[in-house]
Coordinates of C-alpha atoms in Angstrom, one line a residue:
Chain Z
X168 CA 58.3 -12.0 22.5
X169 CA 59.7 -12.9 18.8
X170 CA 56.5 -13.8 17.9
X171 CA 55.4 -9.8 18.8
X172 CA 57.7 -8.8 17.3
X173 CA 56.9 -10.8 13.8
X174 CA 53.3 -9.5 14.1
X175 CA 54.8 -5.6 14.1
X176 CA 56.6 -6.0 10.9
X177 CA 53.5 -7.9 9.4
X178 CA 51.3 -5.3 11.3
X179 CA 53.8 -2.2 9.3
X180 CA 54.3 -4.3 6.4
X181 CA 50.1 -4.7 5.8
X182 CA 49.5 -1.4 6.3
X183 CA 52.1 -0.7 3.6
X184 CA 50.8 -2.5 1.3
X185 CA 47.2 -0.8 1.6
X186 CA 48.7 3.2 1.7
X187 CA 51.0 2.5 -1.1
X188 CA 48.2 0.8 -2.9
X189 CA 46.2 3.7 -2.8
X190 CA 48.6 6.4 -3.7
X191 CA 49.4 4.3 -6.9
X192 CA 45.7 3.4 -7.3
X193 CA 44.8 7.8 -6.6
X194 CA 47.8 8.8 -8.8
X195 CA 46.4 6.0 -11.7
X196 CA 42.5 8.3 -11.6
X197 CA 44.0 11.7 -11.4
X198 CA 45.4 11.2 -14.7
X199 CA 48.7 13.3 -13.8
X200 CA 51.4 10.9 -14.9
X201 CA 50.0 10.4 -18.4
X202 CA 49.8 14.4 -18.5
X203 CA 52.9 15.5 -17.7
X204 CA 54.7 12.5 -20.1
X205 CA 51.7 14.2 -23.4
X206 CA 52.8 18.0 -22.7
X207 CA 56.7 17.0 -22.6
X208 CA 56.4 14.5 -25.2
X209 CA 58.5 11.6 -22.7
X210 CA 56.2 9.0 -22.7
X211 CA 59.2 6.5 -23.8
X212 CA 60.8 7.1 -20.1
X213 CA 57.5 6.3 -18.2
X214 CA 60.1 3.5 -16.5
X215 CA 62.6 5.9 -15.4
X216 CA 59.1 8.0 -13.7
X217 CA 57.9 5.1 -12.2
X218 CA 61.1 4.6 -10.2
X219 CA 61.1 8.8 -9.4
X220 CA 57.7 8.4 -7.4
X221 CA 59.3 5.6 -5.7
X222 CA 62.2 5.9 -4.0
X223 CA 60.3 9.6 -3.4
X224 CA 57.1 8.2 -2.0
X225 CA 60.3 5.5 0.2
X226 CA 62.3 9.1 1.0
X227 CA 59.9 10.5 2.4
X228 CA 58.4 7.9 4.6
X229 CA 62.1 7.2 5.9
X230 CA 63.1 10.7 7.2
X231 CA 58.9 11.9 8.1
X232 CA 58.9 9.2 10.7
X233 CA 62.5 9.7 12.1
X234 CA 64.1 13.5 13.3
X235 CA 67.0 13.6 11.4
X236 CA 68.1 16.6 9.2
X237 CA 70.4 17.5 6.4
X238 CA 70.9 20.8 8.3
X239 CA 71.3 22.3 4.8
X240 CA 71.5 25.7 2.9
X241 CA 67.2 27.7 3.4
X242 CA 67.9 28.3 0.2
X243 CA 66.9 24.2 -0.8
X244 CA 63.7 25.0 -0.1
X245 CA 62.9 27.2 -2.6
X246 CA 63.0 24.3 -5.5
X247 CA 61.3 21.7 -3.3
X248 CA 58.1 24.7 -2.3
X249 CA 57.5 25.3 -5.9
X250 CA 57.6 20.9 -7.0
X251 CA 55.8 20.5 -4.5
X252 CA 53.2 23.0 -4.9
X253 CA 52.5 22.0 -8.6
X254 CA 52.8 18.3 -7.9
X255 CA 49.2 20.4 -5.2
X256 CA 48.5 22.4 -7.9
X257 CA 47.8 19.3 -10.8
X258 CA 46.1 16.8 -8.0
X259 CA 43.6 19.8 -7.5
X260 CA 43.2 20.8 -10.9
X261 CA 42.7 17.1 -11.9
X262 CA 39.9 16.7 -9.1
X263 CA 38.3 19.8 -10.2
X264 CA 37.7 17.8 -13.6
X265 CA 36.8 13.6 -12.3
X266 CA 34.1 16.0 -10.6
X267 CA 32.8 17.6 -14.1
X268 CA 32.2 20.1 -12.5
X269 CA 33.6 23.7 -15.9
X270 CA 31.8 21.2 -17.8
X271 CA 28.7 21.5 -15.8
X272 CA 28.8 25.1 -15.4
X273 CA 29.7 26.2 -18.6
X274 CA 26.4 24.4 -20.3
X275 CA 24.3 25.0 -16.9
X276 CA 26.2 29.3 -16.8
X277 CA 26.3 29.5 -20.9
X278 CA 29.2 30.6 -21.0
X279 CA 31.3 28.6 -23.4
X280 CA 34.1 31.7 -24.8
X281 CA 35.5 32.8 -21.3
X282 CA 36.4 29.1 -19.4
X283 CA 40.2 30.3 -19.3
X284 CA 39.2 33.4 -17.3
X285 CA 36.6 31.4 -14.6
X286 CA 39.6 29.0 -14.9
X287 CA 41.8 31.4 -13.9
X288 CA 39.2 33.1 -11.2
X289 CA 39.8 29.0 -10.0
X290 CA 43.5 29.5 -9.9
X291 CA 43.9 32.7 -8.9
X292 CA 41.9 31.5 -6.1
X293 CA 44.0 29.4 -5.1
X294 CA 46.9 30.8 -5.3
X295 CA 45.5 33.6 -3.0
X296 CA 43.8 31.4 -0.4
X297 CA 47.4 29.3 0.0
X298 CA 49.5 33.0 0.3
X299 CA 46.6 34.3 2.5
X300 CA 46.5 30.6 5.1
X301 CA 50.1 30.7 5.4
X302 CA 50.8 34.8 5.7
X303 CA 47.8 35.7 8.0
X304 CA 45.5 32.2 9.0
X305 CA 47.9 30.7 10.6
X306 CA 48.2 33.3 12.8
X307 CA 44.7 33.5 13.8
Chain H
X1483 CA 11.3 5.6 -64.5
X1484 CA 14.6 4.7 -64.6
X1485 CA 16.3 3.9 -60.4
X1486 CA 18.9 5.8 -59.2
X1487 CA 20.2 5.7 -55.6
X1488 CA 21.1 9.1 -53.9
X1489 CA 23.2 8.7 -51.0
X1490 CA 21.8 10.2 -47.3
X1491 CA 24.0 11.8 -45.1
X1492 CA 22.6 13.1 -41.3
X1493 CA 24.5 15.7 -40.3
X1494 CA 24.9 15.4 -36.0
X1495 CA 23.6 19.2 -35.3
X1496 CA 22.4 22.2 -36.4
X1497 CA 22.2 25.4 -35.4
X1498 CA 19.0 27.6 -36.3
X1499 CA 16.8 31.2 -35.3
X1500 CA 13.2 30.1 -34.2
X1501 CA 10.7 30.5 -37.0
X1502 CA 13.3 29.2 -38.7
X1503 CA 11.9 26.7 -41.9
X1504 CA 13.9 23.6 -41.7
X1505 CA 15.1 21.4 -45.5
X1506 CA 16.4 18.6 -46.4
X1507 CA 19.4 20.6 -47.6
X1508 CA 19.8 22.2 -44.1
X1509 CA 19.4 18.5 -42.2
X1510 CA 21.6 16.2 -44.3
X1511 CA 24.6 15.7 -47.3
X1512 CA 23.2 14.7 -50.5
X1513 CA 24.9 12.6 -52.9
X1514 CA 23.4 11.6 -56.4
X1515 CA 22.3 13.5 -60.1
X1516 CA 22.5 17.2 -59.9
X1517 CA 18.0 16.9 -60.4
X1518 CA 17.3 14.8 -58.1
X1519 CA 19.3 16.5 -54.9
X1520 CA 18.1 20.0 -56.1
X1521 CA 14.3 18.6 -55.9
X1522 CA 15.5 16.8 -52.4
X1523 CA 17.0 19.4 -51.6
X1524 CA 14.9 22.1 -50.9
X1525 CA 12.3 20.0 -49.4
X1526 CA 10.5 21.3 -46.2
X1527 CA 10.9 19.3 -43.3
X1528 CA 9.6 20.8 -40.3
X1529 CA 8.8 24.5 -39.3
X1530 CA 10.7 25.6 -36.4
X1531 CA 8.0 27.2 -33.9
X1532 CA 7.8 28.1 -30.4
X1533 CA 6.0 24.4 -28.7
X1534 CA 9.5 23.4 -30.2
X1535 CA 11.5 24.7 -26.8
X1536 CA 15.2 24.4 -27.8
X1537 CA 15.5 21.1 -29.1
X1538 CA 13.8 19.5 -32.1
X1539 CA 15.2 15.6 -33.3
X1540 CA 14.9 14.9 -36.7
X1541 CA 14.5 11.5 -36.9
X1542 CA 15.7 10.1 -40.4
X1543 CA 12.5 8.3 -40.8
X1544 CA 11.2 11.9 -41.2
X1545 CA 13.1 12.6 -43.5
X1546 CA 12.3 9.1 -45.7
X1547 CA 9.4 9.5 -45.6
X1548 CA 9.1 13.0 -46.7
X1549 CA 11.0 12.1 -50.4
X1550 CA 9.3 8.0 -51.2
X1551 CA 6.3 11.2 -50.8
X1552 CA 7.8 12.7 -54.1
X1553 CA 10.1 10.2 -55.7
X1554 CA 8.6 6.7 -54.5
X1555 CA 10.8 4.5 -56.6
X1556 CA 13.9 6.2 -55.6
X1557 CA 16.5 4.2 -54.0
X1558 CA 18.0 6.2 -51.4
X1559 CA 21.2 4.5 -49.4
X1560 CA 21.6 6.0 -46.1
X1561 CA 24.5 6.3 -44.0
X1562 CA 26.3 8.0 -40.3
X1563 CA 24.1 9.1 -38.0
X1564 CA 19.5 8.7 -37.6
X1565 CA 18.9 12.1 -36.6
X1566 CA 19.9 15.4 -36.3
X1567 CA 19.8 17.7 -33.4
X1568 CA 19.3 20.9 -34.1
X1569 CA 19.4 23.4 -32.0
X1570 CA 17.8 26.7 -31.8
X1571 CA 18.8 29.9 -30.9
X1572 CA 17.2 32.5 -28.8
X1573 CA 18.6 36.3 -28.3
X1574 CA 20.3 35.9 -25.0
X1575 CA 19.2 38.9 -22.9
X1576 CA 21.9 41.1 -21.6
X1577 CA 22.7 40.7 -18.4
X1578 CA 25.3 38.0 -19.0
X1579 CA 28.4 40.3 -17.7
X1580 CA 26.5 40.8 -14.4
X1581 CA 26.5 37.5 -14.1
X1582 CA 29.6 36.3 -15.2
X1583 CA 31.4 38.6 -12.1
X1584 CA 29.3 36.7 -10.2
X1585 CA 30.6 33.6 -11.4
X1586 CA 34.0 34.9 -11.3
X1587 CA 33.6 36.3 -7.1
X1588 CA 32.0 32.7 -6.7
X1589 CA 34.9 30.3 -8.0
X1590 CA 37.2 33.0 -6.8
X1591 CA 36.8 32.6 -3.0
X1592 CA 35.4 29.4 -3.7
X1593 CA 38.7 27.7 -4.4
X1594 CA 40.9 30.0 -2.0
X1595 CA 37.7 28.8 0.5
X1596 CA 38.9 25.1 -0.5
X1597 CA 42.7 25.1 -0.6
X1598 CA 42.4 26.6 3.2
X1599 CA 40.6 23.7 4.3
X1600 CA 43.0 21.0 2.1
X1601 CA 45.5 22.4 4.4
X1602 CA 44.1 22.0 7.6
X1603 CA 42.8 18.8 6.7
X1604 CA 45.9 17.8 5.5
X1605 CA 47.9 19.4 8.5
X1606 CA 50.1 21.1 5.7
X1607 CA 51.8 24.1 8.0
X1608 CA 53.4 21.0 10.2
X1609 CA 54.2 19.2 7.6
X1610 CA 56.4 22.4 6.6
X1611 CA 57.5 22.4 9.9
X1612 CA 58.9 19.7 9.4
X1613 CA 60.2 19.9 5.6
X1614 CA 61.7 23.1 7.0
X1615 CA 63.7 21.3 10.1
X1616 CA 64.7 18.4 7.3
X1617 CA 66.4 20.6 5.3
X1618 CA 68.0 23.0 7.8
X1619 CA 68.0 21.6 11.1
X1620 CA 66.5 24.4 12.8
X1621 CA 62.4 24.9 13.9
X1622 CA 60.7 27.6 11.7
X1623 CA 56.6 27.6 13.3
X1624 CA 56.4 30.1 9.6
X1625 CA 58.4 28.8 7.2
X1626 CA 58.3 31.1 4.4
X1627 CA 60.6 30.7 3.1
X1628 CA 58.9 27.1 1.3
X1629 CA 55.0 28.2 1.5
X1630 CA 55.8 30.6 -1.1
X1631 CA 57.3 28.7 -4.1
X1632 CA 55.0 26.2 -2.9
X1633 CA 52.2 29.0 -3.5
X1634 CA 52.9 30.0 -6.7
X1635 CA 53.6 26.2 -7.8
X1636 CA 49.7 25.8 -7.0
X1637 CA 49.2 28.2 -9.5
X1638 CA 51.5 26.8 -11.8
X1639 CA 50.7 23.0 -12.0
X1640 CA 47.3 24.1 -12.6
X1641 CA 48.4 25.4 -15.5
X1642 CA 50.7 22.6 -16.0
X1643 CA 47.5 20.6 -16.3
X1644 CA 45.1 22.4 -17.5
X1645 CA 48.3 22.6 -21.1
X1646 CA 46.1 26.5 -22.8
X1647 CA 45.7 29.5 -19.6
X1648 CA 46.4 32.6 -20.9
X1649 CA 45.7 32.5 -24.8
X1650 CA 48.8 30.7 -25.1
X1651 CA 49.6 26.3 -24.8
X1652 CA 51.9 24.6 -24.5
X1653 CA 50.9 21.8 -28.3
X1654 CA 48.5 21.4 -30.0
X1655 CA 46.8 18.5 -28.5
X1656 CA 43.4 19.6 -26.7
X1657 CA 43.5 19.9 -23.1
X1658 CA 41.9 17.2 -20.7
X1659 CA 39.5 19.8 -20.5
X1660 CA 38.6 20.7 -24.0
X1661 CA 38.2 16.6 -24.4
X1662 CA 36.2 16.4 -21.0
X1663 CA 33.4 19.2 -22.2
X1664 CA 33.4 17.1 -25.5
X1665 CA 32.2 13.9 -24.0
X1666 CA 30.2 15.7 -21.6
X1667 CA 28.6 17.1 -24.7
X1668 CA 28.6 13.5 -25.8
X1669 CA 25.9 12.4 -23.3
X1670 CA 23.9 15.2 -23.6
X1671 CA 22.9 14.2 -26.8
X1672 CA 23.0 10.6 -26.3
X1673 CA 20.1 11.7 -23.2
X1674 CA 18.6 13.8 -25.7
X1675 CA 18.2 11.6 -29.0
X1676 CA 17.0 8.5 -26.5
X1677 CA 14.1 11.4 -24.7
X1678 CA 13.7 13.8 -26.3
X1679 CA 13.0 11.0 -30.3
X1680 CA 9.2 10.2 -30.3
X1681 CA 9.5 7.8 -33.0
X1682 CA 12.5 6.2 -30.2
X1683 CA 9.1 5.4 -27.5
X1684 CA 5.8 3.7 -29.1
X1685 CA 3.2 2.3 -26.0
X1686 CA 2.2 -0.6 -27.7
X1687 CA -1.4 -0.7 -26.0
X1688 CA -2.0 2.9 -26.8
X1689 CA -3.2 2.5 -31.2

């Protein structure tokens, strides 16, 4: 019995280590945190940003795997939704950039001045695609 | 004739029109005695022809050869990059408006589809239902109160990341996209310098 428990704990710890390391690696590759620090000019706060990410991951993995509820007001969902959307939006933008899609597109098609308008196409596509998904697509 | 020094620095990139004659003063910055510079500056290195297509590389050696024909004793000190990229700009046909609309629609639909696929892929609906339950204690299969702000946040995140959209920027620093485009252009230049410059490659058995 003890051996079983220890084995399960070891497996859990190992899986957690791998996933956690992978998560941090992804964040590093996309460079979202440096980007946010650059915009807000808060490079000195890097430690507290790290702690914020660790707490966020621990909190969500604990409560996400359990069936708890805090039975609070539903309006709390609006800031949560906005924040999670912003994070995913930055992730998507970073992904587009890592893949070098836009520079190649600009060069191929030759619209150097209209980069902003094309970026807006992607942006509105994301927002409207997402709204369409939640409002209509999930009912199909 | 007294030996004088002339300092020469090749420009990195030069835009010109088809049929233009390229003189040394277009290709390089010169410092030295005024009369010598005047004369060197007007020497012709190259004439753009149709065979040149869009990119011509002028090597520093070519420029030096031209100068030495006239001033064999001149001491030429070179600074900076050893070649100039000449980009020939042809008039673009006027159908770009249609292309632009097509590309716009392509990107719009592509982005919309990509985000929907992503949501399905990571079971975003279930995650949102779970968050709804976690916060309110009630079950809701369609937690729009969470999902509409989420969708707006998506756009907000992209604006934040690319720093400027709608002409307003958050600060003076270049956005990642501008840096990325600069890097891409540098890579292209490097490739062109190595591959379009005939002086760089010489097959030994040709001689």
